[in-house]
Amino acid sequence: MIVTIDGPAGAGKSSVAKRLAKEIGFHFLDTGAMYRCVTFACLRKQLPLTQFEEVANVATSVQIEFRGTLVLMDGEDVSQEIRRPTITKSIRPIADNPSVREAMVALQRRWTQGRDVVTEGRDQGTVAFPNAECKIFLTATPEERARRRVGQLIELGMDADYQEILEQQNQRDSHDTNRPSGALKVATDAITVWTDGLSEDQVLQSLVEIVQRKQEEMSTRTTVDTR
Ligand code: C5P
């Protein structure tokens, strides 16, 4: 069974998707980490990120693996490095490159073969797994997402200006939504979950219920089909 979780930046997808996978005993696939690895590999090679063909070659040759909570790039643990702000700032031309997206989607499909997976990203229910059994679109209003980000930065001891963060986030949203391939949009058969005012535990609970309902529907269908 494939459970896709898509949604805009700051909706709290990563941590809740990870917890959901653990709770229901599924594997977890963090597709943002894959785009981060390609970006990191290109920056290391000092490759201009707008050289689309060379970047695409990196995307098809780099070995990306997930081991528990670790992300390995060509065998090296890069779990920390790929989360650095330089990577986040540089990722846009990589995630916009259609050849990179094609390579990542192929890898995502290979990785999920024969496994029960919760996969998290922007295009999982629309492009990578259009036939996924359970699709969730996790979102929150821009103001709520910006408030949460400010809270996280302050907790890390960093300065955070709400207006500035809201503006940057609006720009990212607009870019993610208008990307020529793999754009962020709600799959027609996705269930949208608004997380405004909900704690992470409450969001997790509602996701677990959605998956369980889908599993029940699937088992009823199988019972009917085999009669
Ligand atoms: O989710 P995360 O912030 O780690 O994603 C990093 C970047 O990769 C984001 O800018 C997002 O637009 C992009 N991405 C994507 N498609 C995915 C997952 C992430 O374009 N499936």
PDB file of C-alpha atoms and ligand atoms in Angstrom:
ATOM      1  CA  MET A   1       0.000   0.000   0.000  1.00  0.00           C
ATOM      2  CA  ILE A   2       1.232   3.488  -0.851  1.00  0.00           C
ATOM      3  CA  VAL A   3       0.212   6.485   1.264  1.00  0.00           C
ATOM      4  CA  THR A   4       1.182   9.806  -0.334  1.00  0.00           C
ATOM      5  CA  ILE A   5       1.477  12.999   1.683  1.00  0.00           C
ATOM      6  CA  ASP A   6       1.885  16.178  -0.320  1.00  0.00           C
ATOM      7  CA  GLY A   7       1.563  19.790   0.689  1.00  0.00           C
ATOM      8  CA  PRO A   8       3.280  23.167   0.862  1.00  0.00           C
ATOM      9  CA  ALA A   9       6.428  23.994   2.821  1.00  0.00           C
ATOM     10  CA  GLY A  10       5.839  24.489   6.526  1.00  0.00           C
ATOM     11  CA  ALA A  11       2.669  22.399   6.738  1.00  0.00           C
ATOM     12  CA  GLY A  12       4.482  20.052   9.138  1.00  0.00           C
ATOM     13  CA  LYS A  13       4.518  17.145   6.658  1.00  0.00           C
ATOM     14  CA  SER A  14       7.943  15.709   7.434  1.00  0.00           C
ATOM     15  CA  SER A  15       7.618  14.997  11.121  1.00  0.00           C
ATOM     16  CA  VAL A  16       4.015  13.839  10.985  1.00  0.00           C
ATOM     17  CA  ALA A  17       4.626  11.655   7.898  1.00  0.00           C
ATOM     18  CA  LYS A  18       7.566  10.012   9.657  1.00  0.00           C
ATOM     19  CA  ARG A  19       5.472   9.407  12.774  1.00  0.00           C
ATOM     20  CA  LEU A  20       2.588   8.061  10.696  1.00  0.00           C
ATOM     21  CA  ALA A  21       4.893   5.535   8.987  1.00  0.00           C
ATOM     22  CA  LYS A  22       6.172   4.351  12.368  1.00  0.00           C
ATOM     23  CA  GLU A  23       2.684   4.160  13.856  1.00  0.00           C
ATOM     24  CA  ILE A  24       1.254   1.996  11.031  1.00  0.00           C
ATOM     25  CA  GLY A  25       4.444  -0.034  10.454  1.00  0.00           C
ATOM     26  CA  PHE A  26       5.194   1.306   6.949  1.00  0.00           C
ATOM     27  CA  HIS A  27       8.499   2.396   5.410  1.00  0.00           C
ATOM     28  CA  PHE A  28       9.032   6.139   5.068  1.00  0.00           C
ATOM     29  CA  LEU A  29      10.296   7.924   1.955  1.00  0.00           C
ATOM     30  CA  ASP A  30      11.444  11.551   2.260  1.00  0.00           C
ATOM     31  CA  THR A  31      11.499  12.735  -1.378  1.00  0.00           C
ATOM     32  CA  GLY A  32      12.641  16.256  -0.470  1.00  0.00           C
ATOM     33  CA  ALA A  33      15.874  14.643   0.796  1.00  0.00           C
ATOM     34  CA  MET A  34      16.453  13.239  -2.712  1.00  0.00           C
ATOM     35  CA  TYR A  35      16.330  16.711  -4.327  1.00  0.00           C
ATOM     36  CA  ARG A  36      18.549  17.937  -1.515  1.00  0.00           C
ATOM     37  CA  CYS A  37      21.136  15.197  -2.265  1.00  0.00           C
ATOM     38  CA  VAL A  38      21.286  16.093  -5.965  1.00  0.00           C
ATOM     39  CA  THR A  39      21.729  19.773  -5.044  1.00  0.00           C
ATOM     40  CA  PHE A  40      24.503  18.903  -2.577  1.00  0.00           C
ATOM     41  CA  ALA A  41      26.282  16.670  -5.116  1.00  0.00           C
ATOM     42  CA  CYS A  42      26.196  19.459  -7.747  1.00  0.00           C
ATOM     43  CA  LEU A  43      27.414  22.123  -5.318  1.00  0.00           C
ATOM     44  CA  ARG A  44      30.296  19.867  -4.303  1.00  0.00           C
ATOM     45  CA  LYS A  45      31.267  19.458  -7.946  1.00  0.00           C
ATOM     46  CA  GLN A  46      30.960  23.256  -8.284  1.00  0.00           C
ATOM     47  CA  LEU A  47      28.576  22.697 -11.156  1.00  0.00           C
ATOM     48  CA  PRO A  48      26.417  25.693 -12.111  1.00  0.00           C
ATOM     49  CA  LEU A  49      22.924  24.517 -11.164  1.00  0.00           C
ATOM     50  CA  THR A  50      21.394  25.917 -14.327  1.00  0.00           C
ATOM     51  CA  GLN A  51      23.520  23.632 -16.559  1.00  0.00           C
ATOM     52  CA  PHE A  52      20.527  21.382 -16.989  1.00  0.00           C
ATOM     53  CA  GLU A  53      22.139  18.453 -18.798  1.00  0.00           C
ATOM     54  CA  GLU A  54      25.151  18.138 -16.494  1.00  0.00           C
ATOM     55  CA  VAL A  55      22.875  18.424 -13.470  1.00  0.00           C
ATOM     56  CA  ALA A  56      20.624  15.712 -14.912  1.00  0.00           C
ATOM     57  CA  ASN A  57      23.686  13.469 -15.328  1.00  0.00           C
ATOM     58  CA  VAL A  58      24.468  13.930 -11.643  1.00  0.00           C
ATOM     59  CA  ALA A  59      20.856  13.049 -10.778  1.00  0.00           C
ATOM     60  CA  THR A  60      21.048   9.769 -12.689  1.00  0.00           C
ATOM     61  CA  SER A  61      24.492   8.768 -11.414  1.00  0.00           C
ATOM     62  CA  VAL A  62      24.386   9.725  -7.732  1.00  0.00           C
ATOM     63  CA  GLN A  63      23.492   6.857  -5.378  1.00  0.00           C
ATOM     64  CA  ILE A  64      20.853   7.910  -2.871  1.00  0.00           C
ATOM     65  CA  GLU A  65      19.968   5.488  -0.090  1.00  0.00           C
ATOM     66  CA  PHE A  66      17.940   5.674   3.090  1.00  0.00           C
ATOM     67  CA  ARG A  67      19.142   3.677   6.084  1.00  0.00           C
ATOM     68  CA  GLY A  68      16.870   4.105   9.076  1.00  0.00           C
ATOM     69  CA  THR A  69      16.860   7.846   9.709  1.00  0.00           C
ATOM     70  CA  LEU A  70      20.078   8.353   7.732  1.00  0.00           C
ATOM     71  CA  VAL A  71      20.376   9.647   4.172  1.00  0.00           C
ATOM     72  CA  LEU A  72      23.385   8.251   2.309  1.00  0.00           C
ATOM     73  CA  MET A  73      24.816   9.824  -0.838  1.00  0.00           C
ATOM     74  CA  ASP A  74      27.303   7.571  -2.642  1.00  0.00           C
ATOM     75  CA  GLY A  75      27.648   5.708   0.637  1.00  0.00           C
ATOM     76  CA  GLU A  76      28.371   8.829   2.738  1.00  0.00           C
ATOM     77  CA  ASP A  77      26.064   9.972   5.533  1.00  0.00           C
ATOM     78  CA  VAL A  78      24.839  13.423   4.430  1.00  0.00           C
ATOM     79  CA  SER A  79      21.752  13.590   6.675  1.00  0.00           C
ATOM     80  CA  GLN A  80      22.917  16.829   8.344  1.00  0.00           C
ATOM     81  CA  GLU A  81      24.557  18.580   5.383  1.00  0.00           C
ATOM     82  CA  ILE A  82      21.520  18.372   3.099  1.00  0.00           C
ATOM     83  CA  ARG A  83      19.408  20.314   5.647  1.00  0.00           C
ATOM     84  CA  ARG A  84      21.730  23.333   5.619  1.00  0.00           C
ATOM     85  CA  PRO A  85      20.236  26.678   4.463  1.00  0.00           C
ATOM     86  CA  THR A  86      22.686  26.842   1.499  1.00  0.00           C
ATOM     87  CA  ILE A  87      21.071  23.695   0.103  1.00  0.00           C
ATOM     88  CA  THR A  88      17.525  24.960   0.730  1.00  0.00           C
ATOM     89  CA  LYS A  89      18.379  28.233  -1.029  1.00  0.00           C
ATOM     90  CA  SER A  90      19.995  26.526  -4.039  1.00  0.00           C
ATOM     91  CA  ILE A  91      17.474  23.761  -4.676  1.00  0.00           C
ATOM     92  CA  ARG A  92      15.037  25.598  -6.971  1.00  0.00           C
ATOM     93  CA  PRO A  93      16.741  25.026 -10.394  1.00  0.00           C
ATOM     94  CA  ILE A  94      17.320  21.386  -9.439  1.00  0.00           C
ATOM     95  CA  ALA A  95      13.678  20.748  -8.522  1.00  0.00           C
ATOM     96  CA  ASP A  96      12.587  22.632 -11.679  1.00  0.00           C
ATOM     97  CA  ASN A  97      14.746  20.508 -13.986  1.00  0.00           C
ATOM     98  CA  PRO A  98      12.368  18.034 -15.727  1.00  0.00           C
ATOM     99  CA  SER A  99      15.159  15.456 -16.288  1.00  0.00           C
ATOM    100  CA  VAL A 100      16.063  15.523 -12.599  1.00  0.00           C
ATOM    101  CA  ARG A 101      12.380  15.097 -11.686  1.00  0.00           C
ATOM    102  CA  GLU A 102      12.090  12.148 -14.065  1.00  0.00           C
ATOM    103  CA  ALA A 103      15.139  10.469 -12.491  1.00  0.00           C
ATOM    104  CA  MET A 104      13.831  11.084  -8.953  1.00  0.00           C
ATOM    105  CA  VAL A 105      10.346   9.761  -9.747  1.00  0.00           C
ATOM    106  CA  ALA A 106      11.890   6.612 -11.308  1.00  0.00           C
ATOM    107  CA  LEU A 107      13.957   6.132  -8.155  1.00  0.00           C
ATOM    108  CA  GLN A 108      10.915   6.692  -5.921  1.00  0.00           C
ATOM    109  CA  ARG A 109       8.951   4.052  -7.850  1.00  0.00           C
ATOM    110  CA  ARG A 110      11.827   1.545  -7.641  1.00  0.00           C
ATOM    111  CA  TRP A 111      12.251   2.194  -3.923  1.00  0.00           C
ATOM    112  CA  THR A 112       8.603   1.539  -3.102  1.00  0.00           C
ATOM    113  CA  GLN A 113       8.322  -1.704  -5.075  1.00  0.00           C
ATOM    114  CA  GLY A 114       7.029  -4.529  -2.897  1.00  0.00           C
ATOM    115  CA  ARG A 115       6.845  -2.309   0.183  1.00  0.00           C
ATOM    116  CA  ASP A 116       4.165  -0.570   2.216  1.00  0.00           C
ATOM    117  CA  VAL A 117       5.287   3.057   2.146  1.00  0.00           C
ATOM    118  CA  VAL A 118       4.367   6.514   3.401  1.00  0.00           C
ATOM    119  CA  THR A 119       5.943   8.879   0.877  1.00  0.00           C
ATOM    120  CA  GLU A 120       6.148  12.614   1.424  1.00  0.00           C
ATOM    121  CA  GLY A 121       6.760  15.457  -1.025  1.00  0.00           C
ATOM    122  CA  ARG A 122       4.999  17.744  -3.513  1.00  0.00           C
ATOM    123  CA  ASP A 123       4.113  15.475  -6.456  1.00  0.00           C
ATOM    124  CA  GLN A 124       3.706  12.058  -4.874  1.00  0.00           C
ATOM    125  CA  GLY A 125      -0.054  11.664  -5.331  1.00  0.00           C
ATOM    126  CA  THR A 126      -0.138  13.425  -8.700  1.00  0.00           C
ATOM    127  CA  VAL A 127       2.965  12.345 -10.656  1.00  0.00           C
ATOM    128  CA  ALA A 128       4.952   9.645  -8.838  1.00  0.00           C
ATOM    129  CA  PHE A 129       2.063   7.474  -7.597  1.00  0.00           C
ATOM    130  CA  PRO A 130      -1.170   8.441  -9.370  1.00  0.00           C
ATOM    131  CA  ASN A 131      -2.629   5.036  -8.393  1.00  0.00           C
ATOM    132  CA  ALA A 132      -1.714   5.237  -4.702  1.00  0.00           C
ATOM    133  CA  GLU A 133      -4.371   3.727  -2.464  1.00  0.00           C
ATOM    134  CA  CYS A 134      -4.365   6.625  -0.002  1.00  0.00           C
ATOM    135  CA  LYS A 135      -3.573  10.238  -0.857  1.00  0.00           C
ATOM    136  CA  ILE A 136      -3.389  13.027   1.688  1.00  0.00           C
ATOM    137  CA  PHE A 137      -2.838  16.735   1.057  1.00  0.00           C
ATOM    138  CA  LEU A 138      -1.581  18.279   4.275  1.00  0.00           C
ATOM    139  CA  THR A 139      -1.829  22.023   4.507  1.00  0.00           C
ATOM    140  CA  ALA A 140      -2.388  25.075   6.706  1.00  0.00           C
ATOM    141  CA  THR A 141      -2.993  28.742   6.027  1.00  0.00           C
ATOM    142  CA  PRO A 142       0.139  30.735   5.062  1.00  0.00           C
ATOM    143  CA  GLU A 143      -0.137  32.745   8.288  1.00  0.00           C
ATOM    144  CA  GLU A 144      -0.214  29.630  10.468  1.00  0.00           C
ATOM    145  CA  ARG A 145       2.727  28.087   8.623  1.00  0.00           C
ATOM    146  CA  ALA A 146       4.777  31.294   8.947  1.00  0.00           C
ATOM    147  CA  ARG A 147       3.933  31.535  12.667  1.00  0.00           C
ATOM    148  CA  ARG A 148       5.147  27.950  13.192  1.00  0.00           C
ATOM    149  CA  ARG A 149       8.387  28.670  11.313  1.00  0.00           C
ATOM    150  CA  VAL A 150       9.026  31.734  13.462  1.00  0.00           C
ATOM    151  CA  GLY A 151       8.456  29.578  16.558  1.00  0.00           C
ATOM    152  CA  GLN A 152      10.920  26.938  15.320  1.00  0.00           C
ATOM    153  CA  LEU A 153      13.629  29.517  14.535  1.00  0.00           C
ATOM    154  CA  ILE A 154      13.225  31.230  17.896  1.00  0.00           C
ATOM    155  CA  GLU A 155      13.496  27.841  19.600  1.00  0.00           C
ATOM    156  CA  LEU A 156      16.791  27.334  17.749  1.00  0.00           C
ATOM    157  CA  GLY A 157      17.976  30.671  19.148  1.00  0.00           C
ATOM    158  CA  MET A 158      17.788  32.414  15.743  1.00  0.00           C
ATOM    159  CA  ASP A 159      16.254  35.766  14.768  1.00  0.00           C
ATOM    160  CA  ALA A 160      12.960  35.546  12.931  1.00  0.00           C
ATOM    161  CA  ASP A 161      10.845  38.248  11.351  1.00  0.00           C
ATOM    162  CA  TYR A 162       7.262  37.121  10.761  1.00  0.00           C
ATOM    163  CA  GLN A 163       6.600  39.413   7.742  1.00  0.00           C
ATOM    164  CA  GLU A 164       9.854  38.417   6.036  1.00  0.00           C
ATOM    165  CA  ILE A 165       9.179  34.710   6.579  1.00  0.00           C
ATOM    166  CA  LEU A 166       5.618  35.038   5.319  1.00  0.00           C
ATOM    167  CA  GLU A 167       6.814  36.787   2.153  1.00  0.00           C
ATOM    168  CA  GLN A 168       9.551  34.183   1.464  1.00  0.00           C
ATOM    169  CA  GLN A 169       7.041  31.424   2.062  1.00  0.00           C
ATOM    170  CA  ASN A 170       4.510  33.000  -0.326  1.00  0.00           C
ATOM    171  CA  GLN A 171       7.223  33.140  -2.985  1.00  0.00           C
ATOM    172  CA  ARG A 172       8.091  29.464  -2.430  1.00  0.00           C
ATOM    173  CA  ASP A 173       4.411  28.489  -2.558  1.00  0.00           C
ATOM    174  CA  SER A 174       3.911  30.359  -5.795  1.00  0.00           C
ATOM    175  CA  HIS A 175       7.015  28.746  -7.280  1.00  0.00           C
ATOM    176  CA  ASP A 176       6.105  25.220  -6.114  1.00  0.00           C
ATOM    177  CA  THR A 177       2.582  25.648  -7.524  1.00  0.00           C
ATOM    178  CA  ASN A 178       3.685  27.007 -10.894  1.00  0.00           C
ATOM    179  CA  ARG A 179       6.630  24.707 -11.604  1.00  0.00           C
ATOM    180  CA  PRO A 180       6.279  23.370 -15.189  1.00  0.00           C
ATOM    181  CA  SER A 181       6.614  19.709 -14.142  1.00  0.00           C
ATOM    182  CA  GLY A 182       5.844  18.170 -10.774  1.00  0.00           C
ATOM    183  CA  ALA A 183       3.952  21.267  -9.613  1.00  0.00           C
ATOM    184  CA  LEU A 184       2.362  21.213  -6.186  1.00  0.00           C
ATOM    185  CA  LYS A 185      -1.342  20.570  -6.578  1.00  0.00           C
ATOM    186  CA  VAL A 186      -4.051  18.592  -4.867  1.00  0.00           C
ATOM    187  CA  ALA A 187      -4.682  15.216  -6.539  1.00  0.00           C
ATOM    188  CA  THR A 188      -8.372  14.937  -7.443  1.00  0.00           C
ATOM    189  CA  ASP A 189      -8.714  11.880  -5.187  1.00  0.00           C
ATOM    190  CA  ALA A 190      -6.704  13.268  -2.251  1.00  0.00           C
ATOM    191  CA  ILE A 191      -8.123  14.010   1.181  1.00  0.00           C
ATOM    192  CA  THR A 192      -7.155  17.510   2.283  1.00  0.00           C
ATOM    193  CA  VAL A 193      -6.257  17.916   5.945  1.00  0.00           C
ATOM    194  CA  TRP A 194      -6.044  21.477   7.308  1.00  0.00           C
ATOM    195  CA  THR A 195      -3.750  21.586  10.327  1.00  0.00           C
ATOM    196  CA  ASP A 196      -4.492  25.120  11.605  1.00  0.00           C
ATOM    197  CA  GLY A 197      -4.977  25.042  15.354  1.00  0.00           C
ATOM    198  CA  LEU A 198      -4.191  21.305  15.607  1.00  0.00           C
ATOM    199  CA  SER A 199      -1.328  19.819  17.588  1.00  0.00           C
ATOM    200  CA  GLU A 200       0.987  17.334  15.853  1.00  0.00           C
ATOM    201  CA  ASP A 201      -0.605  14.521  17.872  1.00  0.00           C
ATOM    202  CA  GLN A 202      -4.068  15.532  16.641  1.00  0.00           C
ATOM    203  CA  VAL A 203      -2.867  15.663  13.022  1.00  0.00           C
ATOM    204  CA  LEU A 204      -1.235  12.257  13.426  1.00  0.00           C
ATOM    205  CA  GLN A 205      -4.444  10.833  14.858  1.00  0.00           C
ATOM    206  CA  SER A 206      -6.510  12.065  11.923  1.00  0.00           C
ATOM    207  CA  LEU A 207      -3.995  10.661   9.410  1.00  0.00           C
ATOM    208  CA  VAL A 208      -3.994   7.270  11.148  1.00  0.00           C
ATOM    209  CA  GLU A 209      -7.809   7.244  10.925  1.00  0.00           C
ATOM    210  CA  ILE A 210      -7.734   8.128   7.205  1.00  0.00           C
ATOM    211  CA  VAL A 211      -5.282   5.294   6.469  1.00  0.00           C
ATOM    212  CA  GLN A 212      -7.251   2.802   8.565  1.00  0.00           C
ATOM    213  CA  ARG A 213     -10.468   3.714   6.719  1.00  0.00           C
ATOM    214  CA  LYS A 214      -8.693   3.157   3.378  1.00  0.00           C
ATOM    215  CA  GLN A 215      -7.315  -0.180   4.589  1.00  0.00           C
ATOM    216  CA  GLU A 216     -10.827  -1.257   5.616  1.00  0.00           C
ATOM    217  CA  GLU A 217     -12.211  -0.209   2.210  1.00  0.00           C
ATOM    218  CA  MET A 218      -9.440  -2.186   0.501  1.00  0.00           C
ATOM    219  CA  SER A 219     -10.095  -5.323   2.545  1.00  0.00           C
ATOM    220  CA  THR A 220     -13.873  -5.075   1.906  1.00  0.00           C
ATOM    221  CA  ARG A 221     -13.187  -4.756  -1.827  1.00  0.00           C
ATOM    222  CA  THR A 222     -10.867  -7.783  -1.756  1.00  0.00           C
ATOM    223  CA  THR A 223     -13.475  -9.845   0.114  1.00  0.00           C
ATOM    224  CA  VAL A 224     -16.169  -8.937  -2.417  1.00  0.00           C
ATOM    225  CA  ASP A 225     -13.826  -9.622  -5.367  1.00  0.00           C
ATOM    226  CA  THR A 226     -12.836 -13.112  -4.161  1.00  0.00           C
ATOM    227  CA  ARG A 227     -16.367 -14.327  -3.530  1.00  0.00           C
TER     228      ARG A 227
HETATM  229  O1  C5P B   1      10.437  18.925   1.642  1.00  0.00           O
HETATM  230  P1  C5P B   1      11.753  19.618   1.540  1.00  0.00           P
HETATM  231  O2  C5P B   1      11.748  21.027   2.058  1.00  0.00           O
HETATM  232  O3  C5P B   1      12.903  18.832   2.063  1.00  0.00           O
HETATM  233  O4  C5P B   1      11.993  19.744  -0.030  1.00  0.00           O
HETATM  234  C1  C5P B   1      13.135  20.378  -0.537  1.00  0.00           C
HETATM  235  C2  C5P B   1      12.822  20.998  -1.898  1.00  0.00           C
HETATM  236  O5  C5P B   1      12.553  19.977  -2.842  1.00  0.00           O
HETATM  237  C3  C5P B   1      11.612  21.947  -1.898  1.00  0.00           C
HETATM  238  O6  C5P B   1      12.034  23.162  -2.444  1.00  0.00           O
HETATM  239  C4  C5P B   1      10.597  21.302  -2.795  1.00  0.00           C
HETATM  240  O7  C5P B   1      10.053  22.244  -3.666  1.00  0.00           O
HETATM  241  C5  C5P B   1      11.382  20.266  -3.569  1.00  0.00           C
HETATM  242  N1  C5P B   1      10.625  19.020  -3.705  1.00  0.00           N
HETATM  243  C6  C5P B   1      10.049  18.748  -4.911  1.00  0.00           C
HETATM  244  N2  C5P B   1       9.367  17.570  -5.073  1.00  0.00           N
HETATM  245  C7  C5P B   1       9.249  16.683  -4.070  1.00  0.00           C
HETATM  246  C8  C5P B   1       9.826  16.958  -2.811  1.00  0.00           C
HETATM  247  C9  C5P B   1      10.505  18.161  -2.654  1.00  0.00           C
HETATM  248  O8  C5P B   1      10.150  19.538  -5.835  1.00  0.00           O
HETATM  249  N3  C5P B   1       8.599  15.535  -4.277  1.00  0.00           N
END
